[in-house]
């Protein structure tokens, strides 16, 4: 099977590594890829937002399967164009991808499906903003209604900060979603979805804030771990049965069945799980941790989803133990990052490249905010953390920063439901 993976981040590097381990995968291509993916796949340049360009490349490569990593091409309908060309694709069509592309659409779907989520109001005019803010608090949750690469959300007890973010979104031409605050620890649950067939992966927890102790602004994710020792197995079953399956069924009823990876971001509160948001693709950096423990052939699972045969897929098998991923970010991230610096040790064990490139001398240099991530695995969370941070210590990048508490709260028993 010849597989083309669309994207250039750590998620795509992890997907390519998983696909390379599948004996049914004979050829791997990444478009555009990064400095790390070129070691396991053939990198090709492409405009990921151009359906015509992606289809042309898939045809040129005679791809048997295209896996779309990022959200932007999905929301723009690249998967639709591939399917129209008769090419198997892992990723939802444009209509179903609105579950991520429009938070207001997602709220409407959840309401119709009877799924627990935060109360929300859409504000599309500055004139209505202050009255709407008065109906929320003392903790405000303000979301850009469009795509924001994981950084369009502000959660604050400071009304002025909430208002400033809302105004910024409105001035950029995007409606704003105000939500009631959902208490409780957060969980990321990835599910393979083919119409109404749902196959969950193991749950993970992301660390969104830039600083230790969940301080500072939101980022695209500074690290993750899996599995979650504090989350009962029956809660995962409850999430699938009461949230993911009803949403999948609602999308089918609307004539826009979901096909690909449905990512449920949830808060586990006193009343049970409630949806914070849905994404229409693998999450980053949780993917790096989750796929590190997957024993089943990844290519076969993604191909079954893409071709409508997910119900026939054997149960997924997982390695025992735990996985931890820690992100190394460039100086000033999540602001405008410093780029172009040589990364020493970038090709070490467990490294997943994200914002990297090659300079004229062939050296790996930083090319984005989240430069790379390091994965550690072990018999338990403590061992996985130890390996991840030991590997990270071998990497040098001027001005870089990372969190040193990924998975620590769970290890110390400070998370419970």
XYZ file of C-alpha atoms in Angstrom:
417
model
C 0.000 0.000 0.000
C 1.353 3.402 -1.059
C 0.423 6.066 1.498
C 0.620 9.857 1.242
C 0.459 11.838 4.506
C -0.495 15.499 4.208
C 1.076 17.850 6.759
C 4.367 18.965 8.237
C 4.156 18.652 12.014
C 4.920 16.293 14.860
C 1.554 14.602 14.410
C 2.448 13.724 10.822
C 5.913 12.478 11.829
C 4.250 10.189 14.393
C 1.726 8.959 11.830
C 4.505 8.205 9.339
C 6.468 6.256 11.950
C 3.366 4.227 12.756
C 2.676 3.599 9.084
C 6.306 2.588 8.458
C 5.928 -0.167 11.057
C 2.924 -1.648 9.199
C 4.077 -4.459 6.867
C 1.207 -3.706 4.466
C 2.663 -0.228 3.782
C 5.234 -0.432 0.987
C 5.841 3.233 0.131
C 5.513 6.389 2.215
C 5.287 10.013 1.110
C 4.967 13.205 3.150
C 3.735 16.513 1.766
C 5.326 18.795 2.641
C 6.858 16.932 5.591
C 9.802 18.228 7.623
C 13.446 17.487 8.394
C 12.490 14.419 10.413
C 10.022 12.829 8.016
C 12.551 12.690 5.192
C 14.250 9.807 6.985
C 11.229 7.525 6.674
C 9.295 8.966 3.730
C 9.822 10.847 0.493
C 9.045 14.512 1.128
C 7.169 16.361 -1.608
C 6.199 20.020 -1.718
C 2.497 20.799 -1.960
C 0.027 23.525 -1.031
C -1.996 21.594 1.544
C -4.890 24.057 1.189
C -5.200 23.414 -2.561
C -7.480 20.513 -3.414
C -6.251 20.476 -6.993
C -2.609 20.314 -5.927
C -3.186 17.514 -3.418
C -5.233 15.460 -5.901
C -2.578 15.927 -8.590
C 0.161 14.776 -6.243
C -1.832 11.761 -5.066
C -2.403 10.736 -8.669
C 1.249 11.244 -9.569
C 2.319 9.029 -6.680
C -0.408 6.436 -7.369
C -1.354 6.675 -3.696
C -3.618 3.929 -2.389
C -4.426 6.010 0.694
C -4.132 9.696 1.570
C -4.042 10.618 5.264
C -4.824 14.278 5.957
C -3.185 15.460 9.168
C -4.064 19.169 9.670
C -7.504 20.702 10.045
C -7.215 23.433 7.408
C -7.320 21.177 4.299
C -10.205 19.214 5.835
C -12.286 22.332 6.482
C -11.503 23.526 2.940
C -12.770 20.298 1.367
C -9.558 18.626 0.211
C -10.924 15.221 1.252
C -14.009 15.782 -0.925
C -11.821 16.372 -3.981
C -9.772 13.230 -3.317
C -12.900 11.106 -2.970
C -14.329 12.598 -6.151
C -11.127 11.488 -7.884
C -11.604 7.931 -6.625
C -8.755 8.077 -4.084
C -9.209 6.565 -0.613
C -8.733 9.254 2.012
C -8.604 9.237 5.800
C -10.325 12.455 6.831
C -13.873 13.837 6.844
C -15.544 15.764 4.059
C -15.911 19.538 4.236
C -19.406 19.433 5.722
C -18.531 16.991 8.508
C -15.259 18.828 9.245
C -17.354 21.801 10.397
C -17.512 19.938 13.719
C -14.102 21.600 14.192
C -14.296 24.434 11.687
C -17.296 26.082 13.379
C -17.831 25.846 17.104
C -21.392 27.099 16.612
C -22.046 24.175 14.222
C -20.584 21.771 16.764
C -22.883 23.150 19.466
C -25.892 22.672 17.179
C -24.922 19.067 16.472
C -24.415 18.342 20.163
C -27.759 19.880 21.068
C -29.519 17.729 18.484
C -27.644 14.630 19.689
C -28.411 15.282 23.360
C -24.728 15.543 24.283
C -23.578 17.327 27.442
C -21.537 20.459 26.783
C -21.168 23.987 28.103
C -23.933 26.545 27.684
C -22.860 28.873 24.898
C -23.813 32.064 23.090
C -22.512 33.311 19.760
C -21.691 37.025 19.575
C -21.141 38.492 16.112
C -21.432 42.204 16.888
C -19.347 44.346 19.283
C -22.570 46.101 20.275
C -23.844 42.872 21.874
C -20.604 41.900 23.603
C -20.871 43.548 27.013
C -24.396 42.358 27.692
C -23.370 38.828 26.721
C -20.285 38.919 28.970
C -22.543 39.920 31.869
C -24.438 36.653 31.467
C -21.259 34.635 32.096
C -18.554 34.493 34.770
C -16.991 34.403 37.288
C -14.803 32.360 34.928
C -15.125 33.408 31.287
C -14.435 31.082 28.354
C -14.037 33.028 25.095
C -13.481 31.158 21.824
C -12.776 32.232 18.283
C -15.547 30.529 16.290
C -13.131 29.671 13.478
C -9.895 27.696 13.317
C -7.204 29.035 15.627
C -4.585 26.251 15.796
C -5.418 25.493 19.416
C -4.708 29.054 20.555
C -8.035 30.803 19.975
C -9.382 30.162 23.479
C -9.040 32.341 26.557
C -10.143 31.033 29.959
C -9.915 33.721 32.616
C -11.452 35.156 35.781
C -10.525 38.629 34.507
C -13.485 40.119 32.645
C -11.264 42.708 30.945
C -9.024 39.989 29.481
C -12.087 38.089 28.289
C -13.421 41.219 26.632
C -10.092 42.036 24.988
C -9.890 38.586 23.394
C -13.490 38.791 22.205
C -12.871 42.204 20.638
C -9.730 40.900 18.916
C -11.710 38.028 17.379
C -14.565 40.269 16.283
C -12.189 42.814 14.738
C -10.591 40.007 12.718
C -14.022 39.225 11.275
C -14.727 36.098 13.334
C -17.782 35.583 15.543
C -17.073 34.829 19.209
C -18.395 31.948 21.289
C -18.907 32.613 25.000
C -19.223 29.491 27.113
C -19.918 28.548 30.686
C -16.856 27.103 32.393
C -16.617 23.308 32.626
C -14.830 22.164 35.758
C -12.831 18.963 36.094
C -9.742 17.429 34.480
C -9.611 17.318 30.697
C -9.353 14.213 28.516
C -8.551 13.796 24.828
C -10.212 10.744 23.305
C -9.475 9.891 19.669
C -11.977 7.718 17.853
C -11.809 6.151 14.408
C -15.218 6.861 12.903
C -16.768 5.422 9.756
C -20.366 6.604 9.606
C -21.874 5.152 12.776
C -19.013 2.740 13.511
C -16.822 4.080 16.330
C -13.516 2.569 17.500
C -11.869 4.439 20.400
C -8.133 4.709 20.911
C -6.656 5.011 24.400
C -7.336 8.325 26.187
C -4.642 10.960 26.690
C -4.278 14.285 28.435
C -2.788 17.353 26.759
C -1.042 20.243 28.542
C -2.165 23.413 26.753
C -0.677 26.195 28.854
C 2.874 27.264 28.072
C 4.173 27.171 31.637
C 4.582 24.707 34.480
C 1.543 24.324 36.683
C -0.749 25.252 33.789
C 0.320 28.889 33.787
C 0.607 31.374 30.927
C -1.217 31.531 27.597
C -2.661 28.625 25.657
C -0.479 26.943 23.054
C -0.965 24.220 20.470
C 0.059 21.787 23.213
C 3.249 21.463 25.280
C 3.067 17.761 26.052
C 0.806 14.811 26.742
C 0.690 11.392 28.357
C -1.278 8.171 28.052
C -2.989 6.185 29.503
C -4.664 8.098 32.335
C -4.291 6.224 35.634
C -7.026 8.307 37.251
C -9.692 7.699 34.567
C -11.905 4.607 35.034
C -12.322 2.331 32.006
C -16.083 2.692 32.295
C -15.767 6.451 31.715
C -14.233 5.805 28.293
C -17.148 3.511 27.490
C -19.537 6.229 28.675
C -17.846 8.826 26.442
C -18.157 6.572 23.411
C -21.763 5.568 24.085
C -23.169 8.898 25.273
C -21.089 11.375 23.252
C -19.174 10.086 20.231
C -21.732 7.604 18.903
C -24.685 10.050 19.197
C -22.685 12.770 17.420
C -21.657 10.355 14.665
C -25.283 9.280 14.267
C -26.457 12.902 14.118
C -23.973 13.666 11.342
C -25.224 10.634 9.424
C -28.815 11.827 9.853
C -27.824 15.187 8.363
C -26.423 13.497 5.278
C -22.821 14.337 6.200
C -21.388 11.140 7.718
C -18.024 11.519 9.411
C -15.127 9.446 8.115
C -11.757 9.754 9.785
C -10.589 10.685 13.264
C -13.089 12.362 15.579
C -11.293 13.887 18.546
C -13.404 14.611 21.611
C -11.920 17.087 24.067
C -13.762 16.598 27.341
C -13.978 17.829 30.910
C -14.708 15.139 33.480
C -16.796 16.884 36.115
C -18.964 15.795 39.007
C -21.863 15.118 36.631
C -19.749 13.060 34.234
C -18.014 13.868 30.947
C -18.962 16.980 28.979
C -17.576 18.147 25.635
C -15.199 21.097 25.577
C -14.655 20.833 21.817
C -14.469 18.438 18.885
C -11.633 18.233 16.387
C -11.832 16.533 13.011
C -8.323 15.029 13.007
C -5.593 13.584 15.192
C -4.514 15.975 17.933
C -0.963 17.172 18.435
C 0.877 16.281 20.713
C -1.417 13.518 21.998
C -0.931 11.557 18.763
C 2.775 11.158 19.472
C 2.021 9.547 22.841
C -0.968 7.420 21.795
C 0.643 5.942 18.674
C 3.776 5.066 20.655
C 1.722 2.364 22.385
C -0.292 1.107 19.399
C 0.591 -2.497 18.532
C -1.968 -3.048 15.747
C -0.988 -2.100 12.162
C -1.805 1.595 11.768
C -2.070 1.557 7.980
C -4.671 -1.182 8.033
C -6.755 0.706 10.616
C -6.681 3.965 8.668
C -7.383 2.196 5.360
C -10.363 0.337 6.869
C -11.771 3.647 8.093
C -11.214 5.305 4.718
C -12.829 2.488 2.751
C -15.896 1.958 4.927
C -14.804 -1.362 6.431
C -13.980 -0.226 9.972
C -16.598 -2.579 11.413
C -14.520 -5.501 10.090
C -11.275 -4.342 11.710
C -9.980 -6.632 14.495
C -9.903 -5.047 17.973
C -6.976 -2.688 18.403
C -4.083 -4.024 20.477
C -1.946 -1.864 22.755
C 1.387 -2.231 24.500
C 1.331 -2.253 28.285
C 2.844 0.667 30.141
C 2.727 4.385 29.455
C 3.967 7.032 27.028
C 4.900 10.655 27.693
C 5.648 13.315 25.084
C 7.324 16.636 25.887
C 7.399 19.514 23.395
C 10.500 21.639 22.894
C 9.408 25.125 21.831
C 11.368 27.948 20.246
C 12.206 31.160 22.078
C 9.161 33.453 22.448
C 6.569 30.755 21.571
C 3.517 31.039 21.619
C 4.347 34.533 20.395
C 6.367 35.056 17.212
C 9.055 32.359 17.534
C 12.743 32.716 16.879
C 13.643 30.430 13.963
C 16.680 29.398 11.954
C 18.812 28.060 14.824
C 20.640 24.731 14.546
C 19.066 21.996 16.678
C 21.717 19.734 18.195
C 20.536 16.155 18.816
C 17.406 16.501 16.699
C 17.728 12.988 15.284
C 17.978 11.237 18.642
C 15.853 8.365 19.870
C 12.172 9.168 20.390
C 12.290 12.544 18.624
C 9.282 13.643 16.565
C 10.018 16.650 14.373
C 7.461 19.457 14.040
C 8.796 22.900 13.131
C 12.089 21.836 11.554
C 13.862 22.253 8.228
C 17.310 21.687 6.700
C 19.736 24.547 6.103
C 22.145 24.810 3.165
C 24.613 22.558 4.978
C 22.013 19.881 5.671
C 21.790 20.670 9.372
C 18.442 20.584 11.190
C 17.235 24.084 12.076
C 14.192 25.436 13.860
C 11.397 26.522 11.527
C 8.372 26.981 13.793
C 7.121 27.563 17.315
C 6.876 23.962 18.464
C 10.165 22.670 17.083
C 10.024 19.018 18.081
C 8.702 16.621 20.687
C 10.390 13.793 22.542
C 8.532 10.574 23.361
C 9.376 8.344 26.287
C 7.805 4.975 27.046
C 8.064 2.725 30.060
C 6.373 0.223 32.311
C 4.514 3.030 34.059
C 4.091 6.793 33.957
C 7.163 7.420 36.111
C 9.402 5.373 33.805
C 7.977 7.008 30.679
C 8.542 10.486 32.119
C 12.104 9.602 33.089
C 12.923 8.399 29.580
C 11.284 11.388 27.863
C 13.170 13.957 29.934
C 16.461 12.048 29.658
C 16.121 12.113 25.880
C 15.186 15.784 25.904
C 18.322 16.597 27.894
C 20.408 15.491 24.896
C 18.865 18.175 22.637
C 20.160 21.735 22.461
C 18.419 24.741 20.900
C 19.279 28.346 21.855
C 16.507 30.068 23.806
C 14.201 27.051 23.723
C 11.837 26.125 26.531
C 9.684 23.214 27.680
C 7.486 22.200 30.578
C 9.041 19.881 33.137
C 5.743 18.779 34.677
C 4.129 16.764 31.871
C 2.127 13.997 33.531
C 3.414 14.963 36.969
C 0.035 15.739 38.538
C -1.249 12.305 37.527
C 1.928 10.626 38.811
C 1.574 12.337 42.169
C -2.100 11.458 42.455
C -3.286 15.073 42.217
C -5.964 14.320 39.598
C -9.177 12.509 40.416
C -12.739 12.197 39.157
